[in-house]
Amino acid sequence: MIKKFLVTIIFASVLYSCGENKTTEKKNEKIVAVSTITVINDIVKNIGKDKIEAYSICGVGVDPHTYHPKPSDPKLISKSDIVFINGFALEHWIEEMIKGSGGNKKEVVVTEGLTPMTDEKGYGDPDPHAWFDVKNIKTYAENIAKGLISIDPQNENYYSANLREYKLKLDSLDSWIKEQINSIPESQRVLITSHDAFRYFGRAYGLEVKGLQGISTEAKIRTEDLKNLIDYVKLKNLKSVFIETSVNPKLLEQISSETDAKIGGTLFSDSIGNEGTPEGTYIGAVKHNVNTIVNALK
Ligand SMILES: [Zn+2]
């Protein structure tokens, strides 16, 4: 009888302390937001600011197309409150990772509502690099705000105000890019890169883009494609070709050595720069790209 009574007391106090922990947790802890890539992570930071702790699965300079999950990734996802995913078939590895983390997490696909460009080179795959059209980032930011509000409704006004402020910055970035690109002579408005990450950028701002590889770095490079690109650079008499921070530069260097085109600089494609540097934000990385492109092609 006494034993049964004791068990009841212990059980009740366990229940009580769990309940208590939960309330303190809600009061003191920030929302843990995990994004798949650094581009999304930066936008999440701009909307969540000091209400959240933000983490990116792919770090700076990491190629998301060929990403091999780290052992710590499922742990990070299991402690998160919300996961932000680009979608458009960028993250082949994320569903498995979320399943492996055990929890049914709140998932937000930040491209929701956008129509993808599709791969011209073959299989009609969606092109994931929607973030290089700045107007699309407004949709990313809206989806992120909606996601945060859905799990933290008492801070709706806070997230909405941050969204409005960020969208104004995106508007001025968008017009600045247009002005800058218009200063390049029309015949030089061609962007040659390692992989096709800039098709949305080209469509939005009036540049022809050609990547040596298709929309994924997983694709094999054919000698024929390399040769065609070299011929094209010669035909157009292009001043520069560009390498990317998250892709091996070797073949672009070969194109440069076989033509009159210089390496015009390094572009951020699937990752932004190091935290704490001007390129460590989406807006800073885009400005770096545009300045690099304009200086090299003008
Ligand atoms: Zn890419």
Short mmCIF file of C-alpha atoms and ligand atoms in Angstrom, two decimals:
data_model
loop_
_atom_site.label_atom_id
_atom_site.label_comp_id
_atom_site.label_asym_id
_atom_site.label_seq_id
_atom_site.Cartn_x
_atom_site.Cartn_y
_atom_site.Cartn_z
CA MET A 1 0.00 0.00 0.00
CA ILE A 2 2.77 2.43 0.98
CA LYS A 3 4.73 1.43 -2.09
CA LYS A 4 1.80 2.19 -4.35
CA PHE A 5 1.35 5.55 -2.66
CA LEU A 6 5.05 6.43 -3.17
CA VAL A 7 4.91 5.47 -6.84
CA THR A 8 1.92 7.76 -7.25
CA ILE A 9 3.76 10.66 -5.62
CA ILE A 10 6.86 10.16 -7.74
CA PHE A 11 4.77 9.89 -10.91
CA ALA A 12 2.82 13.02 -10.04
CA SER A 13 5.95 15.04 -9.32
CA VAL A 14 7.56 13.92 -12.58
CA LEU A 15 4.47 15.07 -14.41
CA TYR A 16 4.48 18.33 -12.50
CA SER A 17 8.14 19.09 -13.22
CA CYS A 18 7.73 18.28 -16.93
CA GLY A 19 4.89 20.75 -17.12
CA GLU A 20 6.90 23.35 -15.29
CA ASN A 21 9.93 22.92 -17.56
CA LYS A 22 7.80 23.42 -20.59
CA THR A 23 6.53 26.77 -19.41
CA THR A 24 10.01 28.06 -18.52
CA GLU A 25 11.31 26.77 -21.84
CA LYS A 26 8.70 28.77 -23.75
CA LYS A 27 9.50 31.92 -21.77
CA ASN A 28 13.28 31.89 -22.06
CA GLU A 29 14.24 29.94 -25.12
CA LYS A 30 14.44 31.21 -28.63
CA ILE A 31 12.92 29.42 -31.59
CA VAL A 32 15.47 27.11 -33.18
CA ALA A 33 15.26 27.56 -36.95
CA VAL A 34 17.26 25.27 -39.24
CA SER A 35 17.74 26.06 -42.93
CA THR A 36 19.28 23.83 -45.56
CA ILE A 37 21.55 26.48 -47.14
CA THR A 38 23.22 29.71 -46.01
CA VAL A 39 21.17 31.83 -48.46
CA ILE A 40 17.92 30.85 -46.74
CA ASN A 41 19.48 31.02 -43.29
CA ASP A 42 20.34 34.69 -43.78
CA ILE A 43 16.78 35.57 -44.78
CA VAL A 44 15.47 33.65 -41.76
CA LYS A 45 17.78 35.76 -39.55
CA ASN A 46 16.41 38.95 -41.09
CA ILE A 47 12.83 37.97 -40.31
CA GLY A 48 13.34 36.21 -36.96
CA LYS A 49 16.10 38.50 -35.63
CA ASP A 50 16.49 38.11 -31.84
CA LYS A 51 13.49 35.81 -31.39
CA ILE A 52 15.35 32.95 -33.06
CA GLU A 53 18.56 30.95 -33.18
CA ALA A 54 19.36 30.19 -36.81
CA TYR A 55 21.47 27.34 -38.19
CA SER A 56 22.33 26.19 -41.71
CA ILE A 57 22.94 22.53 -42.55
CA CYS A 58 25.19 23.30 -45.54
CA GLY A 59 27.85 25.68 -44.28
CA VAL A 60 29.59 28.52 -46.12
CA GLY A 61 31.15 27.40 -49.42
CA VAL A 62 29.44 24.00 -49.31
CA ASP A 63 27.79 22.63 -52.48
CA PRO A 64 24.21 21.56 -51.65
CA HIS A 65 23.77 19.45 -54.82
CA THR A 66 26.35 16.88 -53.77
CA TYR A 67 26.00 17.32 -50.01
CA HIS A 68 26.84 14.35 -47.78
CA PRO A 69 25.04 14.70 -44.43
CA LYS A 70 27.18 15.04 -41.32
CA PRO A 71 26.47 12.79 -38.30
CA SER A 72 25.43 15.93 -36.35
CA ASP A 73 22.72 16.96 -38.85
CA PRO A 74 19.85 14.78 -37.52
CA LYS A 75 20.67 15.99 -33.99
CA LEU A 76 20.42 19.60 -35.14
CA ILE A 77 17.09 18.90 -36.82
CA SER A 78 15.74 17.08 -33.78
CA LYS A 79 16.39 20.10 -31.53
CA SER A 80 14.83 22.50 -34.06
CA ASP A 81 11.33 23.97 -33.96
CA ILE A 82 11.11 24.65 -37.69
CA VAL A 83 13.01 23.63 -40.85
CA PHE A 84 13.28 25.85 -43.95
CA ILE A 85 13.88 24.11 -47.29
CA ASN A 86 14.43 25.63 -50.75
CA GLY A 87 12.61 22.89 -52.65
CA PHE A 88 12.66 22.70 -56.48
CA ALA A 89 14.61 19.45 -56.00
CA LEU A 90 17.70 21.12 -54.51
CA GLU A 91 17.95 19.09 -51.31
CA HIS A 92 17.74 15.42 -52.26
CA TRP A 93 18.92 14.50 -48.79
CA ILE A 94 16.60 16.48 -46.52
CA GLU A 95 13.53 14.21 -46.22
CA GLU A 96 15.70 11.26 -45.17
CA MET A 97 17.44 13.49 -42.66
CA ILE A 98 14.18 14.71 -41.15
CA LYS A 99 12.90 11.14 -40.95
CA GLY A 100 16.20 10.09 -39.33
CA SER A 101 15.87 12.81 -36.70
CA GLY A 102 12.74 11.13 -35.41
CA GLY A 103 10.50 14.15 -35.06
CA ASN A 104 7.67 15.38 -37.20
CA LYS A 105 9.02 18.87 -37.68
CA LYS A 106 7.29 21.93 -39.01
CA GLU A 107 8.70 22.15 -42.56
CA VAL A 108 8.46 25.25 -44.73
CA VAL A 109 9.32 25.16 -48.44
CA VAL A 110 10.38 28.75 -49.09
CA THR A 111 9.77 28.64 -52.86
CA GLU A 112 6.08 27.85 -52.33
CA GLY A 113 4.02 29.98 -54.72
CA LEU A 114 6.84 30.40 -57.27
CA THR A 115 6.97 28.67 -60.65
CA PRO A 116 10.35 27.10 -61.32
CA MET A 117 12.34 27.58 -64.51
CA THR A 118 13.08 24.17 -65.96
CA ASP A 119 16.30 22.62 -67.19
CA GLU A 120 16.72 23.24 -70.93
CA LYS A 121 19.51 20.71 -71.17
CA GLY A 122 17.34 17.69 -70.81
CA TYR A 123 15.08 16.25 -68.28
CA GLY A 124 12.82 19.18 -67.47
CA ASP A 125 14.02 19.24 -63.87
CA PRO A 126 13.11 22.35 -61.89
CA ASP A 127 16.00 24.81 -61.57
CA PRO A 128 16.47 25.36 -57.82
CA HIS A 129 18.45 28.64 -57.99
CA ALA A 130 15.39 30.90 -57.68
CA TRP A 131 17.21 33.10 -55.10
CA PHE A 132 19.11 35.07 -57.77
CA ASP A 133 15.99 36.91 -58.87
CA VAL A 134 15.63 39.35 -55.97
CA LYS A 135 11.85 39.50 -56.48
CA ASN A 136 11.71 35.79 -55.64
CA ILE A 137 13.38 36.49 -52.31
CA LYS A 138 10.32 38.50 -51.36
CA THR A 139 8.36 35.25 -51.66
CA TYR A 140 11.05 33.41 -49.67
CA ALA A 141 10.79 36.06 -46.95
CA GLU A 142 6.97 35.94 -46.91
CA ASN A 143 6.97 32.14 -46.55
CA ILE A 144 9.56 32.37 -43.78
CA ALA A 145 7.50 34.98 -41.90
CA LYS A 146 4.36 32.85 -42.30
CA GLY A 147 6.22 29.81 -40.94
CA LEU A 148 7.57 31.67 -37.90
CA ILE A 149 4.16 33.20 -37.15
CA SER A 150 2.53 29.75 -37.34
CA ILE A 151 4.69 28.43 -34.50
CA ASP A 152 5.02 31.70 -32.56
CA PRO A 153 1.76 33.62 -33.14
CA GLN A 154 2.21 35.99 -30.19
CA ASN A 155 5.10 37.63 -32.06
CA GLU A 156 3.20 38.09 -35.32
CA ASN A 157 3.62 41.89 -35.31
CA TYR A 158 7.36 41.56 -34.76
CA TYR A 159 7.86 39.19 -37.70
CA SER A 160 5.55 41.21 -39.95
CA ALA A 161 7.46 44.43 -39.23
CA ASN A 162 10.79 42.71 -39.98
CA LEU A 163 9.32 41.36 -43.22
CA ARG A 164 8.20 44.82 -44.34
CA GLU A 165 11.61 46.31 -43.54
CA TYR A 166 13.47 43.52 -45.37
CA LYS A 167 11.26 43.78 -48.46
CA LEU A 168 12.12 47.48 -48.77
CA LYS A 169 15.83 46.56 -48.78
CA LEU A 170 15.14 43.96 -51.48
CA ASP A 171 13.34 46.54 -53.62
CA SER A 172 16.29 48.90 -53.55
CA LEU A 173 18.71 46.01 -54.25
CA ASP A 174 16.60 45.01 -57.27
CA SER A 175 16.69 48.49 -58.83
CA TRP A 176 20.40 48.88 -58.07
CA ILE A 177 21.17 45.60 -59.91
CA LYS A 178 19.20 46.76 -62.97
CA GLU A 179 21.17 50.01 -63.15
CA GLN A 180 24.49 48.22 -62.75
CA ILE A 181 23.86 45.55 -65.38
CA ASN A 182 22.67 48.21 -67.83
CA SER A 183 26.12 49.81 -67.61
CA ILE A 184 27.71 46.73 -69.26
CA PRO A 185 27.97 46.97 -73.09
CA GLU A 186 25.19 44.81 -74.54
CA SER A 187 27.55 42.48 -76.43
CA GLN A 188 29.33 41.63 -73.15
CA ARG A 189 26.18 40.82 -71.16
CA VAL A 190 27.03 37.13 -71.06
CA LEU A 191 27.77 35.22 -67.89
CA ILE A 192 29.90 32.09 -68.24
CA THR A 193 30.12 30.06 -65.02
CA SER A 194 30.93 26.57 -63.73
CA HIS A 195 27.33 25.47 -63.26
CA ASP A 196 24.01 26.90 -64.34
CA ALA A 197 23.16 28.73 -61.12
CA PHE A 198 22.37 32.12 -62.68
CA ARG A 199 19.47 31.50 -65.05
CA TYR A 200 16.96 33.32 -62.81
CA PHE A 201 19.48 36.14 -62.45
CA GLY A 202 19.97 36.33 -66.23
CA ARG A 203 16.24 36.33 -66.91
CA ALA A 204 15.54 39.04 -64.34
CA TYR A 205 18.40 41.39 -65.22
CA GLY A 206 19.02 40.80 -68.92
CA LEU A 207 22.13 38.66 -69.18
CA GLU A 208 22.64 35.56 -71.25
CA VAL A 209 23.95 32.80 -68.98
CA LYS A 210 25.84 29.66 -69.85
CA GLY A 211 27.09 27.18 -67.30
CA LEU A 212 29.57 24.47 -68.15
CA GLN A 213 27.55 22.07 -66.09
CA GLY A 214 23.77 22.00 -65.98
CA ILE A 215 21.67 23.15 -63.04
CA SER A 216 23.26 20.54 -60.77
CA THR A 217 26.95 20.04 -60.06
CA GLU A 218 26.16 16.31 -60.02
CA ALA A 219 26.03 16.24 -63.82
CA LYS A 220 29.06 14.88 -65.67
CA ILE A 221 30.92 17.31 -67.90
CA ARG A 222 31.19 16.23 -71.52
CA THR A 223 34.29 17.16 -73.55
CA GLU A 224 31.89 18.35 -76.23
CA ASP A 225 30.24 20.85 -73.84
CA LEU A 226 33.64 22.19 -72.82
CA LYS A 227 34.67 22.61 -76.45
CA ASN A 228 31.38 24.32 -77.36
CA LEU A 229 31.74 26.75 -74.51
CA ILE A 230 35.32 27.60 -75.53
CA ASP A 231 34.11 28.25 -79.10
CA TYR A 232 31.29 30.42 -77.77
CA VAL A 233 33.64 32.55 -75.63
CA LYS A 234 35.85 33.08 -78.70
CA LEU A 235 32.90 33.83 -80.99
CA LYS A 236 31.49 36.44 -78.61
CA ASN A 237 34.96 37.76 -77.81
CA LEU A 238 34.06 37.71 -74.13
CA LYS A 239 36.34 39.53 -71.71
CA SER A 240 35.73 37.32 -68.71
CA VAL A 241 34.42 34.03 -67.36
CA PHE A 242 33.59 33.43 -63.70
CA ILE A 243 34.30 30.83 -61.04
CA GLU A 244 32.09 30.04 -58.04
CA THR A 245 32.90 29.77 -54.34
CA SER A 246 31.23 26.36 -53.97
CA VAL A 247 32.48 24.70 -57.20
CA ASN A 248 35.92 23.49 -58.34
CA PRO A 249 37.41 26.19 -60.65
CA LYS A 250 39.66 23.91 -62.77
CA LEU A 251 37.63 23.71 -65.98
CA LEU A 252 36.79 27.40 -66.00
CA GLU A 253 40.51 28.10 -65.69
CA GLN A 254 41.01 25.87 -68.72
CA ILE A 255 38.42 27.86 -70.70
CA SER A 256 40.21 31.05 -69.72
CA SER A 257 43.60 29.66 -70.77
CA GLU A 258 42.30 28.61 -74.19
CA THR A 259 40.58 31.92 -74.95
CA ASP A 260 41.19 35.64 -74.45
CA ALA A 261 38.78 35.68 -71.53
CA LYS A 262 40.21 36.34 -68.07
CA ILE A 263 38.87 34.85 -64.86
CA GLY A 264 36.64 37.78 -63.99
CA GLY A 265 36.39 36.85 -60.32
CA THR A 266 34.62 34.50 -57.95
CA LEU A 267 30.85 34.53 -57.61
CA PHE A 268 28.67 33.33 -54.79
CA SER A 269 26.25 30.81 -56.25
CA ASP A 270 24.87 28.25 -53.82
CA SER A 271 26.36 29.76 -50.67
CA ILE A 272 26.88 33.26 -49.31
CA GLY A 273 30.18 34.38 -47.73
CA ASN A 274 31.61 34.02 -44.22
CA GLU A 275 29.62 35.42 -41.34
CA GLY A 276 30.83 38.84 -40.25
CA THR A 277 32.09 39.80 -43.74
CA PRO A 278 30.13 42.08 -46.13
CA GLU A 279 29.40 39.01 -48.31
CA GLY A 280 28.10 37.07 -45.32
CA THR A 281 24.53 38.18 -46.05
CA TYR A 282 22.34 37.46 -49.06
CA ILE A 283 22.24 41.15 -50.00
CA GLY A 284 26.01 41.52 -49.55
CA ALA A 285 26.74 38.40 -51.61
CA VAL A 286 24.51 39.61 -54.46
CA LYS A 287 26.20 43.03 -54.40
CA HIS A 288 29.59 41.33 -54.54
CA ASN A 289 28.44 39.28 -57.55
CA VAL A 290 27.07 42.27 -59.41
CA ASN A 291 30.18 44.40 -58.74
CA THR A 292 32.41 41.54 -59.86
CA ILE A 293 30.40 40.97 -63.05
CA VAL A 294 30.25 44.67 -63.93
CA ASN A 295 33.97 45.26 -63.30
CA ALA A 296 34.94 42.24 -65.40
CA LEU A 297 32.65 42.82 -68.39
CA LYS A 298 32.57 46.61 -68.67
ZN ZN B 1 23.65 25.09 -57.76
#
